[in-house]
Amino acid sequence: SLYMSLLVTLNVLFTLTDVLGFAHFWGLNINSVVTIYIILAVGLSVDYSAHIGHHFMLHQGDRSERAIQALQGVGSSVLAGGVSTVIAVLALVNSQTYIFLVFFRLFFLTCVFGLFHGLFVLPVVLSYIGPPAHAPVHHVATKKSGTEMSPRV
């Protein structure tokens, strides 16, 4: 849905705004290293919101029920992905090299703010102004092989 894509895109922009704002307070200036990591952070932050948005669209019911079902369906997986990314970059926390220090700081911020926006902000927004669900898809089985044929709406 175009509307869901817009909501996920806004969520990613909010995450990047938080990351850049907090990076300023950590003394990081915009340069080529920070720019490269911010580009990588876009892809990382999309992951948190896109899974929640996708599952929201798959479920039936009112918006609040669908937001809860989306969190129950993929919330723990999204959280595990974010926590494992933080654990992976923790090895760089005491680095003295500028590139590795920037990598740790920006990826840590991306995970924290991405998880916050994906697991807290987006479900609340979807419960109030989320798009309608996709129509359910029913699969038709053939008589001979029992395999699925094309979906029928």
Tab-separated table of N, CA and C in Angstrom:
chain	number	residue	atom	x	y	z
A	1	SER	N	0.838	-1.174	0.000
A	1	SER	CA	0.000	0.000	0.000
A	1	SER	C	0.889	1.245	0.000
A	2	LEU	N	0.524	2.186	-0.785
A	2	LEU	CA	1.284	3.426	-0.891
A	2	LEU	C	1.254	4.189	0.433
A	3	TYR	N	0.122	4.157	1.087
A	3	TYR	CA	-0.036	4.844	2.370
A	3	TYR	C	0.881	4.232	3.432
A	4	MET	N	0.941	2.907	3.486
A	4	MET	CA	1.829	2.241	4.445
A	4	MET	C	3.290	2.556	4.119
A	5	SER	N	3.620	2.581	2.841
A	5	SER	CA	4.986	2.925	2.436
A	5	SER	C	5.359	4.327	2.908
A	6	LEU	N	4.413	5.243	2.823
A	6	LEU	CA	4.655	6.606	3.287
A	6	LEU	C	4.881	6.635	4.805
A	7	LEU	N	4.067	5.884	5.560
A	7	LEU	CA	4.232	5.842	7.014
A	7	LEU	C	5.581	5.231	7.413
A	8	VAL	N	5.989	4.176	6.726
A	8	VAL	CA	7.283	3.547	7.022
A	8	VAL	C	8.424	4.500	6.649
A	9	THR	N	8.296	5.179	5.531
A	9	THR	CA	9.321	6.143	5.114
A	9	THR	C	9.449	7.279	6.126
A	10	LEU	N	8.320	7.785	6.608
A	10	LEU	CA	8.365	8.834	7.633
A	10	LEU	C	9.025	8.315	8.907
A	11	ASN	N	8.729	7.081	9.260
A	11	ASN	CA	9.337	6.483	10.443
A	11	ASN	C	10.856	6.385	10.290
A	12	VAL	N	11.313	6.016	9.110
A	12	VAL	CA	12.750	5.944	8.838
A	12	VAL	C	13.368	7.346	8.908
A	13	LEU	N	12.691	8.334	8.350
A	13	LEU	CA	13.204	9.711	8.412
A	13	LEU	C	13.286	10.209	9.850
A	14	PHE	N	12.306	9.878	10.675
A	14	PHE	CA	12.355	10.258	12.088
A	14	PHE	C	13.535	9.582	12.787
A	15	THR	N	13.765	8.325	12.463
A	15	THR	CA	14.895	7.599	13.048
A	15	THR	C	16.217	8.257	12.661
A	16	LEU	N	16.376	8.579	11.394
A	16	LEU	CA	17.618	9.209	10.932
A	16	LEU	C	17.800	10.608	11.525
A	17	THR	N	16.697	11.325	11.699
A	17	THR	CA	16.770	12.645	12.338
A	17	THR	C	17.263	12.514	13.776
A	18	ASP	N	16.742	11.510	14.483
A	18	ASP	CA	17.199	11.264	15.857
A	18	ASP	C	18.679	10.892	15.889
A	19	VAL	N	19.089	10.031	14.964
A	19	VAL	CA	20.487	9.589	14.919
A	19	VAL	C	21.407	10.774	14.639
A	20	LEU	N	21.072	11.585	13.651
A	20	LEU	CA	21.920	12.734	13.319
A	20	LEU	C	21.929	13.767	14.443
A	21	GLY	N	20.773	13.981	15.073
A	21	GLY	CA	20.714	14.928	16.180
A	21	GLY	C	21.554	14.481	17.369
A	22	PHE	N	21.468	13.207	17.703
A	22	PHE	CA	22.245	12.691	18.826
A	22	PHE	C	23.729	12.622	18.464
A	23	ALA	N	24.049	12.335	17.211
A	23	ALA	CA	25.448	12.297	16.772
A	23	ALA	C	26.107	13.664	16.967
A	24	HIS	N	25.340	14.720	16.772
A	24	HIS	CA	25.867	16.066	17.006
A	24	HIS	C	26.320	16.221	18.462
A	25	PHE	N	25.534	15.707	19.389
A	25	PHE	CA	25.890	15.821	20.803
A	25	PHE	C	27.056	14.924	21.184
A	26	TRP	N	27.340	13.924	20.357
A	26	TRP	CA	28.515	13.079	20.567
A	26	TRP	C	29.739	13.649	19.862
A	27	GLY	N	29.596	14.802	19.255
A	27	GLY	CA	30.731	15.469	18.636
A	27	GLY	C	31.073	14.988	17.235
A	28	LEU	N	30.145	14.324	16.566
A	28	LEU	CA	30.401	13.854	15.200
A	28	LEU	C	29.973	14.919	14.204
A	29	ASN	N	30.885	15.324	13.348
A	29	ASN	CA	30.583	16.280	12.290
A	29	ASN	C	30.260	15.521	11.000
A	30	ILE	N	29.512	16.158	10.133
A	30	ILE	CA	29.189	15.542	8.855
A	30	ILE	C	30.448	15.531	7.986
A	31	ASN	N	30.892	14.334	7.635
A	31	ASN	CA	32.027	14.150	6.739
A	31	ASN	C	31.759	12.884	5.931
A	32	SER	N	32.738	12.448	5.160
A	32	SER	CA	32.502	11.291	4.284
A	32	SER	C	32.249	10.012	5.072
A	33	VAL	N	32.914	9.828	6.205
A	33	VAL	CA	32.719	8.619	7.004
A	33	VAL	C	31.311	8.587	7.584
A	34	VAL	N	30.893	9.692	8.184
A	34	VAL	CA	29.546	9.771	8.769
A	34	VAL	C	28.490	9.606	7.681
A	35	THR	N	28.713	10.200	6.530
A	35	THR	CA	27.750	10.099	5.432
A	35	THR	C	27.576	8.654	4.970
A	36	ILE	N	28.644	7.928	4.849
A	36	ILE	CA	28.559	6.517	4.435
A	36	ILE	C	27.778	5.704	5.452
A	37	TYR	N	28.046	5.937	6.731
A	37	TYR	CA	27.332	5.179	7.757
A	37	TYR	C	25.868	5.583	7.861
A	38	ILE	N	25.557	6.825	7.571
A	38	ILE	CA	24.145	7.242	7.561
A	38	ILE	C	23.411	6.559	6.412
A	39	ILE	N	24.062	6.426	5.274
A	39	ILE	CA	23.449	5.701	4.150
A	39	ILE	C	23.198	4.246	4.540
A	40	LEU	N	24.142	3.620	5.228
A	40	LEU	CA	23.936	2.256	5.720
A	40	LEU	C	22.821	2.212	6.766
A	41	ALA	N	22.712	3.253	7.563
A	41	ALA	CA	21.683	3.307	8.600
A	41	ALA	C	20.276	3.368	8.008
A	42	VAL	N	20.145	3.932	6.813
A	42	VAL	CA	18.834	3.951	6.154
A	42	VAL	C	18.344	2.520	5.953
A	43	GLY	N	19.193	1.683	5.404
A	43	GLY	CA	18.804	0.293	5.173
A	43	GLY	C	18.527	-0.464	6.446
A	44	LEU	N	19.300	-0.176	7.479
A	44	LEU	CA	19.099	-0.850	8.756
A	44	LEU	C	17.796	-0.402	9.417
A	45	SER	N	17.490	0.876	9.374
A	45	SER	CA	16.281	1.366	10.036
A	45	SER	C	15.011	1.009	9.283
A	46	VAL	N	15.099	0.792	7.987
A	46	VAL	CA	13.924	0.342	7.219
A	46	VAL	C	13.461	-1.017	7.732
A	47	ASP	N	14.413	-1.850	8.082
A	47	ASP	CA	14.108	-3.210	8.504
A	47	ASP	C	13.146	-3.241	9.683
A	48	TYR	N	13.380	-2.387	10.675
A	48	TYR	CA	12.555	-2.399	11.882
A	48	TYR	C	11.104	-2.025	11.579
A	49	SER	N	10.912	-1.001	10.795
A	49	SER	CA	9.561	-0.517	10.516
A	49	SER	C	8.843	-1.330	9.445
A	50	ALA	N	9.563	-1.798	8.446
A	50	ALA	CA	8.925	-2.498	7.322
A	50	ALA	C	8.271	-3.800	7.769
A	51	HIS	N	8.910	-4.536	8.667
A	51	HIS	CA	8.325	-5.797	9.124
A	51	HIS	C	7.029	-5.555	9.896
A	52	ILE	N	7.026	-4.555	10.751
A	52	ILE	CA	5.815	-4.232	11.513
A	52	ILE	C	4.713	-3.771	10.560
A	53	GLY	N	5.046	-2.906	9.625
A	53	GLY	CA	4.064	-2.426	8.665
A	53	GLY	C	3.494	-3.536	7.793
A	54	HIS	N	4.356	-4.440	7.360
A	54	HIS	CA	3.908	-5.547	6.515
A	54	HIS	C	2.933	-6.452	7.277
A	55	HIS	N	3.268	-6.795	8.496
A	55	HIS	CA	2.374	-7.658	9.273
A	55	HIS	C	1.087	-6.949	9.650
A	56	PHE	N	1.138	-5.654	9.829
A	56	PHE	CA	-0.082	-4.888	10.082
A	56	PHE	C	-1.047	-5.027	8.903
A	57	MET	N	-0.507	-5.010	7.692
A	57	MET	CA	-1.351	-5.103	6.497
A	57	MET	C	-1.929	-6.500	6.296
A	58	LEU	N	-1.288	-7.523	6.826
A	58	LEU	CA	-1.733	-8.901	6.608
A	58	LEU	C	-2.900	-9.321	7.488
A	59	HIS	N	-3.074	-8.673	8.628
A	59	HIS	CA	-4.093	-9.098	9.592
A	59	HIS	C	-5.417	-8.381	9.364
A	60	GLN	N	-6.491	-9.031	9.795
A	60	GLN	CA	-7.841	-8.478	9.709
A	60	GLN	C	-8.261	-7.969	11.084
A	61	GLY	N	-9.252	-7.113	11.117
A	61	GLY	CA	-9.752	-6.557	12.364
A	61	GLY	C	-9.619	-5.049	12.356
A	62	ASP	N	-9.897	-4.441	13.524
A	62	ASP	CA	-9.726	-2.993	13.576
A	62	ASP	C	-8.241	-2.654	13.728
A	63	ARG	N	-7.941	-1.389	13.653
A	63	ARG	CA	-6.535	-0.964	13.629
A	63	ARG	C	-5.771	-1.360	14.892
A	64	SER	N	-6.401	-1.202	16.027
A	64	SER	CA	-5.710	-1.541	17.285
A	64	SER	C	-5.394	-3.028	17.362
A	65	GLU	N	-6.360	-3.858	16.965
A	65	GLU	CA	-6.136	-5.310	16.969
A	65	GLU	C	-5.011	-5.691	16.014
A	66	ARG	N	-5.003	-5.070	14.852
A	66	ARG	CA	-3.972	-5.386	13.862
A	66	ARG	C	-2.592	-4.936	14.321
A	67	ALA	N	-2.511	-3.793	15.024
A	67	ALA	CA	-1.221	-3.337	15.549
A	67	ALA	C	-0.710	-4.322	16.598
A	68	ILE	N	-1.605	-4.803	17.453
A	68	ILE	CA	-1.220	-5.789	18.463
A	68	ILE	C	-0.788	-7.088	17.797
A	69	GLN	N	-1.537	-7.530	16.782
A	69	GLN	CA	-1.186	-8.766	16.075
A	69	GLN	C	0.153	-8.637	15.362
A	70	ALA	N	0.435	-7.461	14.816
A	70	ALA	CA	1.725	-7.249	14.147
A	70	ALA	C	2.865	-7.340	15.152
A	71	LEU	N	2.689	-6.730	16.322
A	71	LEU	CA	3.729	-6.807	17.353
A	71	LEU	C	3.891	-8.223	17.875
A	72	GLN	N	2.780	-8.937	18.041
A	72	GLN	CA	2.868	-10.319	18.493
A	72	GLN	C	3.511	-11.214	17.439
A	73	GLY	N	3.266	-10.907	16.174
A	73	GLY	CA	3.782	-11.733	15.090
A	73	GLY	C	5.270	-11.567	14.840
A	74	VAL	N	5.730	-10.329	14.777
A	74	VAL	CA	7.139	-10.099	14.431
A	74	VAL	C	7.886	-9.204	15.413
A	75	GLY	N	7.218	-8.740	16.454
A	75	GLY	CA	7.864	-7.850	17.415
A	75	GLY	C	9.092	-8.451	18.053
A	76	SER	N	8.980	-9.705	18.486
A	76	SER	CA	10.131	-10.344	19.137
A	76	SER	C	11.277	-10.565	18.150
A	77	SER	N	10.956	-10.868	16.912
A	77	SER	CA	12.008	-11.056	15.894
A	77	SER	C	12.706	-9.740	15.573
A	78	VAL	N	11.942	-8.671	15.474
A	78	VAL	CA	12.532	-7.357	15.223
A	78	VAL	C	13.417	-6.952	16.396
A	79	LEU	N	12.934	-7.180	17.612
A	79	LEU	CA	13.730	-6.867	18.798
A	79	LEU	C	15.018	-7.696	18.828
A	80	ALA	N	14.919	-8.970	18.515
A	80	ALA	CA	16.104	-9.836	18.501
A	80	ALA	C	17.105	-9.371	17.451
A	81	GLY	N	16.626	-8.948	16.292
A	81	GLY	CA	17.523	-8.435	15.259
A	81	GLY	C	18.254	-7.179	15.701
A	82	GLY	N	17.537	-6.265	16.359
A	82	GLY	CA	18.165	-5.044	16.843
A	82	GLY	C	19.162	-5.301	17.953
A	83	VAL	N	18.790	-6.165	18.896
A	83	VAL	CA	19.686	-6.473	20.007
A	83	VAL	C	20.934	-7.198	19.506
A	84	SER	N	20.779	-8.115	18.559
A	84	SER	CA	21.951	-8.832	18.036
A	84	SER	C	22.879	-7.890	17.269
A	85	THR	N	22.311	-6.879	16.611
A	85	THR	CA	23.152	-5.902	15.924
A	85	THR	C	23.942	-5.068	16.935
A	86	VAL	N	23.285	-4.685	18.025
A	86	VAL	CA	23.981	-3.932	19.074
A	86	VAL	C	25.101	-4.775	19.669
A	87	ILE	N	24.812	-6.043	19.943
A	87	ILE	CA	25.840	-6.930	20.499
A	87	ILE	C	27.016	-7.071	19.530
A	88	ALA	N	26.707	-7.138	18.240
A	88	ALA	CA	27.772	-7.299	17.240
A	88	ALA	C	28.705	-6.095	17.191
A	89	VAL	N	28.174	-4.891	17.387
A	89	VAL	CA	29.028	-3.701	17.310
A	89	VAL	C	29.613	-3.304	18.657
A	90	LEU	N	29.222	-3.979	19.730
A	90	LEU	CA	29.786	-3.664	21.055
A	90	LEU	C	31.298	-3.875	21.114
A	91	ALA	N	31.805	-4.737	20.267
A	91	ALA	CA	33.249	-4.978	20.245
A	91	ALA	C	34.022	-3.716	19.876
A	92	LEU	N	33.365	-2.757	19.267
A	92	LEU	CA	34.034	-1.531	18.821
A	92	LEU	C	33.942	-0.387	19.824
A	93	VAL	N	33.311	-0.625	20.972
A	93	VAL	CA	33.047	0.463	21.913
A	93	VAL	C	34.320	1.149	22.414
A	94	ASN	N	35.387	0.429	22.588
A	94	ASN	CA	36.636	1.021	23.080
A	94	ASN	C	37.646	1.295	21.977
A	95	SER	N	37.209	1.316	20.758
A	95	SER	CA	38.113	1.533	19.633
A	95	SER	C	38.704	2.935	19.672
A	96	GLN	N	39.951	3.034	19.258
A	96	GLN	CA	40.625	4.326	19.174
A	96	GLN	C	40.641	4.863	17.737
A	97	THR	N	40.257	4.020	16.783
A	97	THR	CA	40.237	4.417	15.381
A	97	THR	C	38.939	5.162	15.079
A	98	TYR	N	39.061	6.309	14.414
A	98	TYR	CA	37.901	7.167	14.150
A	98	TYR	C	36.798	6.429	13.394
A	99	ILE	N	37.155	5.697	12.359
A	99	ILE	CA	36.161	5.016	11.534
A	99	ILE	C	35.378	4.002	12.360
A	100	PHE	N	36.054	3.223	13.177
A	100	PHE	CA	35.370	2.218	13.995
A	100	PHE	C	34.541	2.859	15.099
A	101	LEU	N	35.020	3.959	15.642
A	101	LEU	CA	34.266	4.665	16.665
A	101	LEU	C	32.969	5.241	16.087
A	102	VAL	N	33.063	5.840	14.910
A	102	VAL	CA	31.864	6.354	14.237
A	102	VAL	C	30.915	5.212	13.907
A	103	PHE	N	31.451	4.110	13.435
A	103	PHE	CA	30.627	2.941	13.118
A	103	PHE	C	29.852	2.497	14.350
A	104	PHE	N	30.534	2.354	15.477
A	104	PHE	CA	29.843	1.928	16.699
A	104	PHE	C	28.770	2.930	17.098
A	105	ARG	N	29.131	4.194	17.171
A	105	ARG	CA	28.184	5.200	17.656
A	105	ARG	C	26.942	5.285	16.775
A	106	LEU	N	27.143	5.336	15.463
A	106	LEU	CA	25.991	5.498	14.574
A	106	LEU	C	25.144	4.234	14.481
A	107	PHE	N	25.777	3.072	14.477
A	107	PHE	CA	24.970	1.845	14.427
A	107	PHE	C	24.253	1.607	15.743
A	108	PHE	N	24.890	1.939	16.856
A	108	PHE	CA	24.219	1.836	18.144
A	108	PHE	C	22.993	2.746	18.170
A	109	LEU	N	23.169	3.996	17.756
A	109	LEU	CA	22.044	4.936	17.719
A	109	LEU	C	20.960	4.478	16.750
A	110	THR	N	21.351	3.946	15.600
A	110	THR	CA	20.370	3.471	14.632
A	110	THR	C	19.545	2.335	15.211
A	111	CYS	N	20.183	1.426	15.901
A	111	CYS	CA	19.447	0.302	16.508
A	111	CYS	C	18.509	0.786	17.602
A	112	VAL	N	18.989	1.652	18.464
A	112	VAL	CA	18.158	2.130	19.568
A	112	VAL	C	16.962	2.921	19.048
A	113	PHE	N	17.221	3.897	18.201
A	113	PHE	CA	16.123	4.719	17.693
A	113	PHE	C	15.247	3.953	16.695
A	114	GLY	N	15.850	3.075	15.902
A	114	GLY	CA	15.067	2.260	14.973
A	114	GLY	C	14.119	1.331	15.703
A	115	LEU	N	14.607	0.690	16.767
A	115	LEU	CA	13.732	-0.166	17.572
A	115	LEU	C	12.637	0.646	18.251
A	116	PHE	N	12.996	1.816	18.765
A	116	PHE	CA	11.991	2.663	19.413
A	116	PHE	C	10.892	3.055	18.430
A	117	HIS	N	11.290	3.526	17.262
A	117	HIS	CA	10.286	3.957	16.284
A	117	HIS	C	9.521	2.778	15.682
A	118	GLY	N	10.200	1.654	15.480
A	118	GLY	CA	9.541	0.498	14.882
A	118	GLY	C	8.631	-0.254	15.829
A	119	LEU	N	9.012	-0.352	17.096
A	119	LEU	CA	8.244	-1.151	18.051
A	119	LEU	C	7.307	-0.333	18.933
A	120	PHE	N	7.522	0.976	19.020
A	120	PHE	CA	6.659	1.790	19.867
A	120	PHE	C	5.881	2.838	19.068
A	121	VAL	N	6.590	3.659	18.310
A	121	VAL	CA	5.937	4.768	17.613
A	121	VAL	C	5.047	4.271	16.476
A	122	LEU	N	5.589	3.446	15.585
A	122	LEU	CA	4.808	3.006	14.421
A	122	LEU	C	3.538	2.256	14.802
A	123	PRO	N	3.562	1.293	15.736
A	123	PRO	CA	2.296	0.630	16.092
A	123	PRO	C	1.240	1.585	16.654
A	124	VAL	N	1.672	2.589	17.418
A	124	VAL	CA	0.710	3.558	17.939
A	124	VAL	C	0.121	4.381	16.795
A	125	VAL	N	0.968	4.824	15.892
A	125	VAL	CA	0.489	5.586	14.735
A	125	VAL	C	-0.471	4.729	13.900
A	126	LEU	N	-0.107	3.474	13.666
A	126	LEU	CA	-0.961	2.585	12.877
A	126	LEU	C	-2.286	2.315	13.567
A	127	SER	N	-2.306	2.267	14.890
A	127	SER	CA	-3.558	2.000	15.589
A	127	SER	C	-4.531	3.170	15.469
A	128	TYR	N	-4.017	4.367	15.161
A	128	TYR	CA	-4.884	5.530	14.985
A	128	TYR	C	-5.181	5.842	13.521
A	129	ILE	N	-4.147	5.809	12.677
A	129	ILE	CA	-4.346	6.246	11.289
A	129	ILE	C	-3.824	5.231	10.275
A	130	GLY	N	-3.752	3.962	10.659
A	130	GLY	CA	-3.233	2.937	9.756
A	130	GLY	C	-4.168	2.675	8.587
A	131	PRO	N	-3.622	2.183	7.485
A	131	PRO	CA	-4.437	1.883	6.304
A	131	PRO	C	-5.279	0.627	6.518
A	132	PRO	N	-6.288	0.428	5.678
A	132	PRO	CA	-7.092	-0.800	5.792
A	132	PRO	C	-6.259	-2.030	5.425
A	133	ALA	N	-6.716	-3.183	5.903
A	133	ALA	CA	-5.997	-4.439	5.647
A	133	ALA	C	-6.146	-4.849	4.193
A	134	HIS	N	-5.206	-5.674	3.734
A	134	HIS	CA	-5.339	-6.296	2.422
A	134	HIS	C	-6.491	-7.282	2.472
A	135	ALA	N	-7.133	-7.505	1.327
A	135	ALA	CA	-8.189	-8.510	1.258
A	135	ALA	C	-7.571	-9.889	1.465
A	136	PRO	N	-8.250	-10.758	2.191
A	136	PRO	CA	-7.689	-12.101	2.402
A	136	PRO	C	-7.578	-12.859	1.085
A	137	VAL	N	-6.546	-13.673	0.971
A	137	VAL	CA	-6.306	-14.467	-0.240
A	137	VAL	C	-6.602	-15.920	0.081
A	138	HIS	N	-7.422	-16.560	-0.759
A	138	HIS	CA	-7.748	-17.974	-0.589
A	138	HIS	C	-7.095	-18.756	-1.712
A	139	HIS	N	-6.433	-19.859	-1.393
A	139	HIS	CA	-5.769	-20.682	-2.388
A	139	HIS	C	-6.688	-21.834	-2.771
A	140	VAL	N	-6.659	-22.175	-4.058
A	140	VAL	CA	-7.475	-23.270	-4.580
A	140	VAL	C	-6.564	-24.460	-4.846
A	141	ALA	N	-6.907	-25.632	-4.335
A	141	ALA	CA	-6.102	-26.836	-4.537
A	141	ALA	C	-6.661	-27.632	-5.711
A	142	THR	N	-5.755	-28.259	-6.469
A	142	THR	CA	-6.199	-29.118	-7.564
A	142	THR	C	-6.631	-30.460	-7.003
A	143	LYS	N	-7.466	-31.169	-7.743
A	143	LYS	CA	-7.989	-32.449	-7.272
A	143	LYS	C	-6.939	-33.549	-7.349
A	144	LYS	N	-6.102	-33.545	-8.400
A	144	LYS	CA	-5.153	-34.637	-8.599
A	144	LYS	C	-3.945	-34.536	-7.674
A	145	SER	N	-3.253	-33.434	-7.710
A	145	SER	CA	-1.975	-33.366	-7.004
A	145	SER	C	-2.072	-32.727	-5.620
A	146	GLY	N	-3.116	-31.973	-5.370
A	146	GLY	CA	-3.247	-31.302	-4.094
A	146	GLY	C	-2.353	-30.070	-3.969
A	147	THR	N	-1.730	-29.635	-5.072
A	147	THR	CA	-0.873	-28.460	-5.023
A	147	THR	C	-1.720	-27.211	-5.177
A	148	GLU	N	-1.172	-26.107	-4.728
A	148	GLU	CA	-1.907	-24.857	-4.800
A	148	GLU	C	-1.847	-24.284	-6.203
A	149	MET	N	-2.955	-23.706	-6.588
A	149	MET	CA	-3.057	-23.010	-7.881
A	149	MET	C	-3.004	-21.514	-7.608
A	150	SER	N	-3.385	-20.736	-8.577
A	150	SER	CA	-3.342	-19.285	-8.426
A	150	SER	C	-4.324	-18.833	-7.332
A	151	PRO	N	-3.965	-17.773	-6.623
A	151	PRO	CA	-4.847	-17.303	-5.542
A	151	PRO	C	-6.126	-16.696	-6.089
A	152	ARG	N	-7.175	-16.853	-5.324
A	152	ARG	CA	-8.464	-16.273	-5.676
A	152	ARG	C	-8.860	-15.323	-4.559
A	153	VAL	N	-9.212	-14.096	-4.889
A	153	VAL	CA	-9.565	-13.104	-3.877
A	153	VAL	C	-11.042	-13.176	-3.592
